[in-house]
PDB file of C-alpha atoms in Angstrom:
ATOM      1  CA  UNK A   1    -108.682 144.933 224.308  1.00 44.00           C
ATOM      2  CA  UNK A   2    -110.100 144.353 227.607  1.00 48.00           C
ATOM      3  CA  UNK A   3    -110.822 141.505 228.598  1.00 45.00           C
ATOM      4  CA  UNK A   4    -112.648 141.729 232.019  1.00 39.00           C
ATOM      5  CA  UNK A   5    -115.942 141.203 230.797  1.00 46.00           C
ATOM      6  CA  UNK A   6    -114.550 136.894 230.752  1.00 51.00           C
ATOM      7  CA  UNK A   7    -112.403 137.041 234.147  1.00 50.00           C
ATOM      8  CA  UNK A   8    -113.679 134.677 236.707  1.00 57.00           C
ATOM      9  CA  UNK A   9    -115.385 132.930 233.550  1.00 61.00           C
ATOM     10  CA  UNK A  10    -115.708 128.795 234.124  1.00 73.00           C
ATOM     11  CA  UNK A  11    -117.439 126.125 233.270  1.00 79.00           C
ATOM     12  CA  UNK A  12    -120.286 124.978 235.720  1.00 89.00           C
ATOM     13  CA  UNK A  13    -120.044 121.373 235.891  1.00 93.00           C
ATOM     14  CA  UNK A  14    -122.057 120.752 239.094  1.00 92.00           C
ATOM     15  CA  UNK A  15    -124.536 118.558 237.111  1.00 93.00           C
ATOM     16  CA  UNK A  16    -122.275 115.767 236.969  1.00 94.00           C
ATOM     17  CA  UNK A  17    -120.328 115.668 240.111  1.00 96.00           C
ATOM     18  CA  UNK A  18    -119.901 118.777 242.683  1.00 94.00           C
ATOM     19  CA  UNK A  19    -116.135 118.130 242.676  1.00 93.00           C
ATOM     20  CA  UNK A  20    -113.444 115.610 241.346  1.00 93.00           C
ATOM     21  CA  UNK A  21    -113.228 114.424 244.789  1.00 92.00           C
ATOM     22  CA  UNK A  22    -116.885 113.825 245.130  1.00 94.00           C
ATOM     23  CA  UNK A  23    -116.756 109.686 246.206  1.00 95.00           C
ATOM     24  CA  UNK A  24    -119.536 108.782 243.836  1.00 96.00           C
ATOM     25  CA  UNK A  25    -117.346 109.288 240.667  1.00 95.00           C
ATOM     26  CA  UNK A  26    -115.161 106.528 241.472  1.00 94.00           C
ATOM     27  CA  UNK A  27    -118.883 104.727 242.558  1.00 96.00           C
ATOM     28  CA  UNK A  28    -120.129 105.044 239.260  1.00 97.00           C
ATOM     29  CA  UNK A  29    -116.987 103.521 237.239  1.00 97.00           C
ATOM     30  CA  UNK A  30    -117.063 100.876 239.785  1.00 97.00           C
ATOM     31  CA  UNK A  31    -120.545 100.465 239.183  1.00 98.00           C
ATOM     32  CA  UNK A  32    -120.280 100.365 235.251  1.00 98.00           C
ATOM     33  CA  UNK A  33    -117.257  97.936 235.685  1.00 97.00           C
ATOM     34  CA  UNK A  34    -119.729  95.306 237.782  1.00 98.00           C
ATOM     35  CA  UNK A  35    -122.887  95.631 235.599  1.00 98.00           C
ATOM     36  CA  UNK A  36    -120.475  95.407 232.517  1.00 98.00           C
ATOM     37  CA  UNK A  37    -119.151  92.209 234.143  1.00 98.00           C
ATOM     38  CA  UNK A  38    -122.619  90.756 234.227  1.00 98.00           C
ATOM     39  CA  UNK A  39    -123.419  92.010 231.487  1.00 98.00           C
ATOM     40  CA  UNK A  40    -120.853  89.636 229.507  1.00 98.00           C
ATOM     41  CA  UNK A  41    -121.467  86.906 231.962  1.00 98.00           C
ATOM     42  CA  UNK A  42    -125.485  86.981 230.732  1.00 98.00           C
ATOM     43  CA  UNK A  43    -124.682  87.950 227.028  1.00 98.00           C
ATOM     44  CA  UNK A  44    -121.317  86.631 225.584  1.00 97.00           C
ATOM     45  CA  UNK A  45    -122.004  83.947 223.111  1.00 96.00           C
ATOM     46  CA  UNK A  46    -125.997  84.436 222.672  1.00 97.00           C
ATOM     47  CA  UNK A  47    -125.741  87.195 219.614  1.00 97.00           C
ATOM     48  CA  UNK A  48    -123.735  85.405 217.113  1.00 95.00           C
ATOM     49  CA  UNK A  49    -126.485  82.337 217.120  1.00 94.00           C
ATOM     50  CA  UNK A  50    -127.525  80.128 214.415  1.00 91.00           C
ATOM     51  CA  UNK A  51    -130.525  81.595 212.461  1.00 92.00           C
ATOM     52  CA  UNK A  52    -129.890  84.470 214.714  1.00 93.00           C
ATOM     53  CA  UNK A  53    -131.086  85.891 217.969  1.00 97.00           C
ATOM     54  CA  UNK A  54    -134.786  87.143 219.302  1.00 97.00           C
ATOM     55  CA  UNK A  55    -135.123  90.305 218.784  1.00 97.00           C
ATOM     56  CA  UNK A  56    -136.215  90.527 221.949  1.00 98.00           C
ATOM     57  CA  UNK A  57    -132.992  89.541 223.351  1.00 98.00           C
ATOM     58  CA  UNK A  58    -130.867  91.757 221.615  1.00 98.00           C
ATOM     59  CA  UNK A  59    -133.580  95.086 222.448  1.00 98.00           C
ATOM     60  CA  UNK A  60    -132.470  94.075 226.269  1.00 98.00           C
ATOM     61  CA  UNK A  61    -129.061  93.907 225.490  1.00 98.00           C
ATOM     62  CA  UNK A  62    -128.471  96.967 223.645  1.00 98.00           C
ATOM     63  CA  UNK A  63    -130.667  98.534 226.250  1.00 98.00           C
ATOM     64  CA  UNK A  64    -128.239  97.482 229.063  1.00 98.00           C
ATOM     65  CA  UNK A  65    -125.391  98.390 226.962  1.00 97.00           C
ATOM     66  CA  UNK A  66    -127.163 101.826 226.700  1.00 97.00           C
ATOM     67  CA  UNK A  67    -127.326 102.313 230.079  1.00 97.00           C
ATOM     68  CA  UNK A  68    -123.789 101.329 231.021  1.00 98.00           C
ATOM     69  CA  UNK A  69    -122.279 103.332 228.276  1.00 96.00           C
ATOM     70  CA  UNK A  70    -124.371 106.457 230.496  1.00 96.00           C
ATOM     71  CA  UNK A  71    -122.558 105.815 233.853  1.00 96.00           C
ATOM     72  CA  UNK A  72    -119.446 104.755 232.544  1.00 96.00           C
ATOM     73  CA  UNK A  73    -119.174 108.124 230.006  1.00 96.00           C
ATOM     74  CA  UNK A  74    -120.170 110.373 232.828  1.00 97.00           C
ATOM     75  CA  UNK A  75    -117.386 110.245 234.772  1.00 97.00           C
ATOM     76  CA  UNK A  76    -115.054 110.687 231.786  1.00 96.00           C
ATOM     77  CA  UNK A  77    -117.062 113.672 230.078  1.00 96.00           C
ATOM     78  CA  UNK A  78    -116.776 115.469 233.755  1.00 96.00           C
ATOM     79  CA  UNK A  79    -112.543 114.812 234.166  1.00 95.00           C
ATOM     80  CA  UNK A  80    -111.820 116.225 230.568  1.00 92.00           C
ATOM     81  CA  UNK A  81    -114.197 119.221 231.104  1.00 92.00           C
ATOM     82  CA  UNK A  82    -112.402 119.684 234.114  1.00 91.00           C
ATOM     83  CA  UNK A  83    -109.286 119.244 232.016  1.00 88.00           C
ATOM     84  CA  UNK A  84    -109.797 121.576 229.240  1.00 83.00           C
ATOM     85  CA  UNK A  85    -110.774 124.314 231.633  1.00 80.00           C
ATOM     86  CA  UNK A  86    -107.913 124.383 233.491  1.00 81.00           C
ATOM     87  CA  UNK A  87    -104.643 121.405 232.879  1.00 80.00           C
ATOM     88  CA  UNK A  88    -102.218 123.147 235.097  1.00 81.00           C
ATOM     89  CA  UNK A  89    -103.646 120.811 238.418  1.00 87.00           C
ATOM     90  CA  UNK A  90    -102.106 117.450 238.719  1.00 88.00           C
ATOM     91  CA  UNK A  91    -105.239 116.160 240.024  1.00 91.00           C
ATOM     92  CA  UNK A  92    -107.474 117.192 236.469  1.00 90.00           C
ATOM     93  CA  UNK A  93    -104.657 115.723 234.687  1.00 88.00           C
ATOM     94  CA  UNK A  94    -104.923 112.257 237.357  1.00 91.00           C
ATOM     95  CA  UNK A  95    -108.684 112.386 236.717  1.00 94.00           C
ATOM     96  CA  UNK A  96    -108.305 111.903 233.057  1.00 93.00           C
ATOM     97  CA  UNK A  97    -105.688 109.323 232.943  1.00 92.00           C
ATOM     98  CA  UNK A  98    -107.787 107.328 235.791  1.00 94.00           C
ATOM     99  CA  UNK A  99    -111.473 107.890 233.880  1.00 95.00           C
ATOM    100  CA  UNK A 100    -109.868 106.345 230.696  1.00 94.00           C
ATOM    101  CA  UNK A 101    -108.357 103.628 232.121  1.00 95.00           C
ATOM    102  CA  UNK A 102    -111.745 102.826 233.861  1.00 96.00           C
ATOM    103  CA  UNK A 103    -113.914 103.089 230.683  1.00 95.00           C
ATOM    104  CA  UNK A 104    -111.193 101.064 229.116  1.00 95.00           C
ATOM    105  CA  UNK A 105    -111.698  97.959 231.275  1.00 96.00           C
ATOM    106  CA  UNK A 106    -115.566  98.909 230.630  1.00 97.00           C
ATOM    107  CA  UNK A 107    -115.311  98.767 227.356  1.00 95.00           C
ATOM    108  CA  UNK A 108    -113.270  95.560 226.899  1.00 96.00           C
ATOM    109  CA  UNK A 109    -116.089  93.520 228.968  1.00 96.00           C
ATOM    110  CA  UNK A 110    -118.574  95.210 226.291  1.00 97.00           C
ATOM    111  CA  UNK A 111    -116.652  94.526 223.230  1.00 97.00           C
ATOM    112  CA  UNK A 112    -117.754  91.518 221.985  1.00 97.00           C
ATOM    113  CA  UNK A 113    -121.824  92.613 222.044  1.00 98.00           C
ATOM    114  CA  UNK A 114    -120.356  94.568 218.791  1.00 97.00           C
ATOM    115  CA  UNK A 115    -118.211  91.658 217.423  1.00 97.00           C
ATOM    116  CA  UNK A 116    -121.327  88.919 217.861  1.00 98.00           C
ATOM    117  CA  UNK A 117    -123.647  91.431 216.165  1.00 98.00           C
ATOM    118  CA  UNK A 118    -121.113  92.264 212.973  1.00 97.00           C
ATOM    119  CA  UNK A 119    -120.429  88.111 212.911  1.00 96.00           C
ATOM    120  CA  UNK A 120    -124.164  87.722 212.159  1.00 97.00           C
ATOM    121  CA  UNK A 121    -124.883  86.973 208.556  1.00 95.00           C
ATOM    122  CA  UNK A 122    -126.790  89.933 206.774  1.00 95.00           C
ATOM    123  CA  UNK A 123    -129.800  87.267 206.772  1.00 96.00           C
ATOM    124  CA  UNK A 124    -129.823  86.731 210.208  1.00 96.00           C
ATOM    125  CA  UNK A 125    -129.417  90.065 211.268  1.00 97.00           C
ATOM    126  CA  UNK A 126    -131.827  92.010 209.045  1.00 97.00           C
ATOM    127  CA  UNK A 127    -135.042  90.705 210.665  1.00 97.00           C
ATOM    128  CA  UNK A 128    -133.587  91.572 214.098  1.00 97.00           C
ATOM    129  CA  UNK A 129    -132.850  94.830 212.707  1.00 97.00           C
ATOM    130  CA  UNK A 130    -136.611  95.765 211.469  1.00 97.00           C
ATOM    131  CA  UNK A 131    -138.179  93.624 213.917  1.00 97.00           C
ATOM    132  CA  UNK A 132    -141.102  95.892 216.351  1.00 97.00           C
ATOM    133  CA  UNK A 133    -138.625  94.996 219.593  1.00 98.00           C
ATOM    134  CA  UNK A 134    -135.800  96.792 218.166  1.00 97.00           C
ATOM    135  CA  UNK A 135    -137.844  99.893 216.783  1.00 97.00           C
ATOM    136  CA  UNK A 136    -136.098 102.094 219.196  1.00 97.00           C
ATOM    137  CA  UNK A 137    -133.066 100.293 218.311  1.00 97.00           C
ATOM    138  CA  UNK A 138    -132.849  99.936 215.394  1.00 97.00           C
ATOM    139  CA  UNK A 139    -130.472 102.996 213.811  1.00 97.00           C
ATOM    140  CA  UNK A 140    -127.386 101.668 216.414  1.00 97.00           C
ATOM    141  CA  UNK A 141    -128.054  98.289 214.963  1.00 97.00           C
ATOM    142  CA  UNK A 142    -128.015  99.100 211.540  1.00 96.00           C
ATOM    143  CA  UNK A 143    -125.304 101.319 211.615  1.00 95.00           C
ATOM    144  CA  UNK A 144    -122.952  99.026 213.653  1.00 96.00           C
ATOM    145  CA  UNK A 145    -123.016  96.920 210.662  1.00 96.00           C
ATOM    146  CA  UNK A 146    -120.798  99.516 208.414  1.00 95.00           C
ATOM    147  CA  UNK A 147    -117.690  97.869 210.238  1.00 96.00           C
ATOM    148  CA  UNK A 148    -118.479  94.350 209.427  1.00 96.00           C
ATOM    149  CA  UNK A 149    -115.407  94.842 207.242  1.00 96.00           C
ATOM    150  CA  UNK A 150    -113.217  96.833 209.725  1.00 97.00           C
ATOM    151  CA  UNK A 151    -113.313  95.083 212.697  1.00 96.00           C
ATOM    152  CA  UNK A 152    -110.558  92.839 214.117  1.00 97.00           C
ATOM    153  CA  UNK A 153    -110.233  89.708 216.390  1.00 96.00           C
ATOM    154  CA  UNK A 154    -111.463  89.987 219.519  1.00 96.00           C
ATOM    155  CA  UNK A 155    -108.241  89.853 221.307  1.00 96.00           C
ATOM    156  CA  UNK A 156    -106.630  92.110 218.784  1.00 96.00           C
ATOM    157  CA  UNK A 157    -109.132  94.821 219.663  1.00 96.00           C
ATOM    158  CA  UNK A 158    -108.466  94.495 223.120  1.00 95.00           C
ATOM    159  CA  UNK A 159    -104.968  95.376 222.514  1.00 95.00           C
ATOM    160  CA  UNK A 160    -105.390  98.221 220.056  1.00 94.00           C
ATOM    161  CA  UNK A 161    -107.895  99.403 223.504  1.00 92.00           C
ATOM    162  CA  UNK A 162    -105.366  98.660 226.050  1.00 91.00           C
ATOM    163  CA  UNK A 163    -102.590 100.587 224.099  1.00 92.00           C
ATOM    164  CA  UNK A 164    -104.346 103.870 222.939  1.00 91.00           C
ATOM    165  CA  UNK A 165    -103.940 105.184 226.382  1.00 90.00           C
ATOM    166  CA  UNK A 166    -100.663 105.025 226.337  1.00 91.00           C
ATOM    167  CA  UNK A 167    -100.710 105.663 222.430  1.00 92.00           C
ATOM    168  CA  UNK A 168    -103.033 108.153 220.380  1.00 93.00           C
ATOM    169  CA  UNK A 169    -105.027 109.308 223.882  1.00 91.00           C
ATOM    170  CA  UNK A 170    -101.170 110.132 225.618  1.00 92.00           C
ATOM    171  CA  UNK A 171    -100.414 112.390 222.392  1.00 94.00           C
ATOM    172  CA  UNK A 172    -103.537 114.346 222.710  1.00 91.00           C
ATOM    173  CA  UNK A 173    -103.123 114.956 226.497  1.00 89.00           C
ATOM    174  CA  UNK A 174     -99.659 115.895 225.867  1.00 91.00           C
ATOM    175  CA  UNK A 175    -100.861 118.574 223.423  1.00 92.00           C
ATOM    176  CA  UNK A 176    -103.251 120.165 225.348  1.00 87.00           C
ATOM    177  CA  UNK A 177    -100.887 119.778 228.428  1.00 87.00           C
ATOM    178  CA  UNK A 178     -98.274 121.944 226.628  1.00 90.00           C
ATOM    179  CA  UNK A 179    -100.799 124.474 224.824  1.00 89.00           C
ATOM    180  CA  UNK A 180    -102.486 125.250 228.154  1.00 84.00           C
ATOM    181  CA  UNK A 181     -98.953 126.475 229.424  1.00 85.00           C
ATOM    182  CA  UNK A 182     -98.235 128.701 226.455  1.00 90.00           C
ATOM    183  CA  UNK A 183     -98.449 132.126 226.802  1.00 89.00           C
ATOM    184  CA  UNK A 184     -99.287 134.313 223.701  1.00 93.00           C
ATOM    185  CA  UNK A 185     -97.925 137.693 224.151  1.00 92.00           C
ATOM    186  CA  UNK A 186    -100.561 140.183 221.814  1.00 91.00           C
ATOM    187  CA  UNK A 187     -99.333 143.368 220.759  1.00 85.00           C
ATOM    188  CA  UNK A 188    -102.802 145.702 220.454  1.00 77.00           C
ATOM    189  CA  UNK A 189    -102.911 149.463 220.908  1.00 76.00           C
ATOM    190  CA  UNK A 190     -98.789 150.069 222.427  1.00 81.00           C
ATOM    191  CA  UNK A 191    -100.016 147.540 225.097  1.00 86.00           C
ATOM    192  CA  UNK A 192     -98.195 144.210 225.715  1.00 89.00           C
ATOM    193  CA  UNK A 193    -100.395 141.398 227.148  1.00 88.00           C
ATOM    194  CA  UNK A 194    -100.135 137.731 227.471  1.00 89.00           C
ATOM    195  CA  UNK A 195    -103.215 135.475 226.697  1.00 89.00           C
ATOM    196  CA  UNK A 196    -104.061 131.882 226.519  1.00 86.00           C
ATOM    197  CA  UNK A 197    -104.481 130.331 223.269  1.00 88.00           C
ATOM    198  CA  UNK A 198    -108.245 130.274 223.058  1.00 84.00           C
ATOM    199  CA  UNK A 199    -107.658 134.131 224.168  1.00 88.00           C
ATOM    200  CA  UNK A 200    -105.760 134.511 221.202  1.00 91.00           C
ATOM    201  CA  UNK A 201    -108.310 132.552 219.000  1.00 91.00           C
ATOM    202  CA  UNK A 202    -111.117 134.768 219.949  1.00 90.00           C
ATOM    203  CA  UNK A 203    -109.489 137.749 218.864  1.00 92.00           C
ATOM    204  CA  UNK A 204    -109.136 136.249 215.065  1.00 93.00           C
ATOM    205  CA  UNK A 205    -112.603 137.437 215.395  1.00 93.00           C
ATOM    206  CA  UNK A 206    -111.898 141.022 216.371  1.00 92.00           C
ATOM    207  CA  UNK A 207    -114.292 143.484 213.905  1.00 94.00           C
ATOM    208  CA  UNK A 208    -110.597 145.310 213.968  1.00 92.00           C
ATOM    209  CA  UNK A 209    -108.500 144.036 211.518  1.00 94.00           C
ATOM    210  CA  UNK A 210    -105.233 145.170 213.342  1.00 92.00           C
ATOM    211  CA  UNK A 211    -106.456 143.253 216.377  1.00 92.00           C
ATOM    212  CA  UNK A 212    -106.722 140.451 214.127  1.00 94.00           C
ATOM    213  CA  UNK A 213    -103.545 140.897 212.705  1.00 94.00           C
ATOM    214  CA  UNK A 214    -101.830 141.319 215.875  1.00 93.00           C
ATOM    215  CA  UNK A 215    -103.820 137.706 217.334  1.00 94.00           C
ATOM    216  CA  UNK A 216    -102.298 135.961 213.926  1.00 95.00           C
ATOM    217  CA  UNK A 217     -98.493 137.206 214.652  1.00 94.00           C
ATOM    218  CA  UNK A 218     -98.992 135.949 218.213  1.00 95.00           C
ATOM    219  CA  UNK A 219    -100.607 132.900 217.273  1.00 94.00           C
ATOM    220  CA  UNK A 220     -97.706 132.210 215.303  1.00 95.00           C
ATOM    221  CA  UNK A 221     -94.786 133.024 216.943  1.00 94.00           C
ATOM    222  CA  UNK A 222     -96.365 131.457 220.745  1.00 93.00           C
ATOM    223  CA  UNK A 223     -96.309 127.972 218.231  1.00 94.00           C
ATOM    224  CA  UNK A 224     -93.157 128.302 217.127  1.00 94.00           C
ATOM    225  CA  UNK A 225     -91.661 127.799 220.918  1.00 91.00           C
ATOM    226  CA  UNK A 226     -92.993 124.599 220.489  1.00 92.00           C
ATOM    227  CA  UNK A 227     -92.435 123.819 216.774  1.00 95.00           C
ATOM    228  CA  UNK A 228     -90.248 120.789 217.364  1.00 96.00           C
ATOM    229  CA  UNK A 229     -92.510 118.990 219.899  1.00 96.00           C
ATOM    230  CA  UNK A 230     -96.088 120.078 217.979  1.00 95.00           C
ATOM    231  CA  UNK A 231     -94.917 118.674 214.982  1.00 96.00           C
ATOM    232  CA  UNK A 232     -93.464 115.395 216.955  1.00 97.00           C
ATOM    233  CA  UNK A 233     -96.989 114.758 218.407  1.00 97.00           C
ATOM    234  CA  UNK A 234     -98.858 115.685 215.068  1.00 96.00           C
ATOM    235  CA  UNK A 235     -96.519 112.840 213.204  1.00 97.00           C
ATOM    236  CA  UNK A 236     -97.016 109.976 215.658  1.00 96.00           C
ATOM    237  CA  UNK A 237    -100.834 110.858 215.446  1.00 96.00           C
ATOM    238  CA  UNK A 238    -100.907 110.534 211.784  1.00 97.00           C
ATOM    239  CA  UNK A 239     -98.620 107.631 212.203  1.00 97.00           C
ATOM    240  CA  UNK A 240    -100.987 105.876 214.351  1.00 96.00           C
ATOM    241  CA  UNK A 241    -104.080 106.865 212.305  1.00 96.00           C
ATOM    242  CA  UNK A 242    -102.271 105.232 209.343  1.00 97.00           C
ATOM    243  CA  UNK A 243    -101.023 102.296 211.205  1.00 96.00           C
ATOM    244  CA  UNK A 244    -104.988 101.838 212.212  1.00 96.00           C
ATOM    245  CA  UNK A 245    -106.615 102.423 208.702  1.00 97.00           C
ATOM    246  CA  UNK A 246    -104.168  99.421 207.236  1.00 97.00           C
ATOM    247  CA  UNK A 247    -104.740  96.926 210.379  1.00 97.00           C
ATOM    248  CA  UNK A 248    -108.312  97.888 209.995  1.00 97.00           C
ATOM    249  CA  UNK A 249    -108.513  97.737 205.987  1.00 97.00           C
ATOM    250  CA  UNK A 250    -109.457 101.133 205.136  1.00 97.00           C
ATOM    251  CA  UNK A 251    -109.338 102.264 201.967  1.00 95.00           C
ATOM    252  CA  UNK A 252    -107.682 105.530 202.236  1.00 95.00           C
ATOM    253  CA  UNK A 253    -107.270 108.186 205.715  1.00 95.00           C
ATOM    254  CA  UNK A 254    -111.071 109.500 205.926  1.00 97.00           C
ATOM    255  CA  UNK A 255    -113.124 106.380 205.081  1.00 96.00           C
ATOM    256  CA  UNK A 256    -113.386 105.811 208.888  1.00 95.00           C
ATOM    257  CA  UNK A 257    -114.643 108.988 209.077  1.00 95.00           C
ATOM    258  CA  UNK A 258    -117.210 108.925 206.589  1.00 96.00           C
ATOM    259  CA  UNK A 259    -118.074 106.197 208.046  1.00 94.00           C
ATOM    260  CA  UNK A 260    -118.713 107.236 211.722  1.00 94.00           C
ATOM    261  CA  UNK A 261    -120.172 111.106 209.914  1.00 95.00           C
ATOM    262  CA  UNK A 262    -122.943 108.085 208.164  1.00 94.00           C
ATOM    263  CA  UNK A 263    -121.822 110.118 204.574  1.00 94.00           C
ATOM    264  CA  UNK A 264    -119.968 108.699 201.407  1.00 91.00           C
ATOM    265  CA  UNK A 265    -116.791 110.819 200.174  1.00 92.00           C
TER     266      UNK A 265
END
């Protein structure tokens, strides 16, 4: 079971930023955050219109939005990269809980593009929808509409955004917190060695089916050390999910799903 040929192994994530201290990470949430600012100021209360808006208009909104989402998404894809790599520095762990908080203050400005568009009567938005300006547009418009149904009050969103950091988003970081200090201890071959979960994982795969049995009893009993505080964090998520599927008027746990997948049950 050697496992040299992966040592040194790691994720190359120079094409986003050289380093979570680079200065124009921060620049680029700050960035979002001011063109998401104007982007309400110039926007808010010109979708939901009365016969409905140009087409025109809403092809240079969802443009903007487009491009804001980019820069704003950037910074966050790079700090959980950076997380899931390697959790055990306080400063990956920092970069996460700051990047979220960022893109949620980014996202709140953005919100009510989403809310105006679902408000629109099926009349007035269909010839928006098919119009030439929104060609390129046009699947994000139509599909935004499957939550007519699901959406709440503005304000009520806002709060369901504000809270999920310290909600659903804390539970997941807490998981992979705790799983990336785990140690597995694999018996293979009289030799004793402790591996990381996805270490563990990839042997499931072994073509030896000892190997594979030994990964499973490992797997196990390495989750077991845990059992009380895994199954803590898997209840509150399922809590949650249910809590959001009733506020939210879901049918039953995976309709949101099927929704966001664009496939019926």
């Amino acid at each position: 079971m050697d496992r040299s040929h992966a040592a040194g192994v790691r994720w190359d994530l120079a094409d986003l930023y050289p380093s979570p201290e680079d200065p124009s990470l921060i620049r680029d949430l700050e960035q979002a955050l001011r063109r998401a600012e104007e982007f309400e100021r110039k926007y808010r209360g010109t979708i939901a219109t009365r016969g409905g808006p140009a087409p025109a208009h809403v092809a240079a909104a969802v443009a903007e939005l487009e491009a804001i989402g980019e820069l704003a998404e950037k910074p966050v894809c790079f700090a959980q990269l950076l997380h899931a790599g390697d959790a055990q520095p306080p400063l990956h762990g920092a970069l996460v809980a700051r990047t979220q908080e960022a893109a949620t203050e980014i996202r709140k400005r953005l919100l009510f593009f989403h809310l105006e568009w679902l408000a629109l009567s099926e009349e007035d938005a269909r010839p928006v929808i098919e119009s030439k300006e929104c060609e390129r547009h046009r699947h994000f418009l139509h599909a935004l509409r499957r939550y007519k149904r699901h959406v709440l009050s503005e304000a009520e969103e806002k709060i369901l955004a504000l809270k999920a950091n310290t909600g659903a988003r804390a539970f997941v970081r807490l998981f992979d917190d705790l799983l990336s200090t785990t140690a597995f201890e694999v018996d293979v071959d009289g030799r004793t060695q402790e591996l990381t979960e996805s270490e563990v994982i990839a042997l499931l795969h072994s073509p030896d089916r000892e190997v594979r049995r030994a990964a499973a009893r490992s797997l196990t009993a390495g989750l077991k050390k845990n059992e009380r505080v895994w199954a803590a964090i898997f209840n509150n998520l399922a809590l949650d999910h249910a809590i959001d599927d009733r506020l939210r008027s879901y049918a039953d746990p995976m309709q949101a799903r099927h929704l966001a997948n664009e496939i019926d049950a």
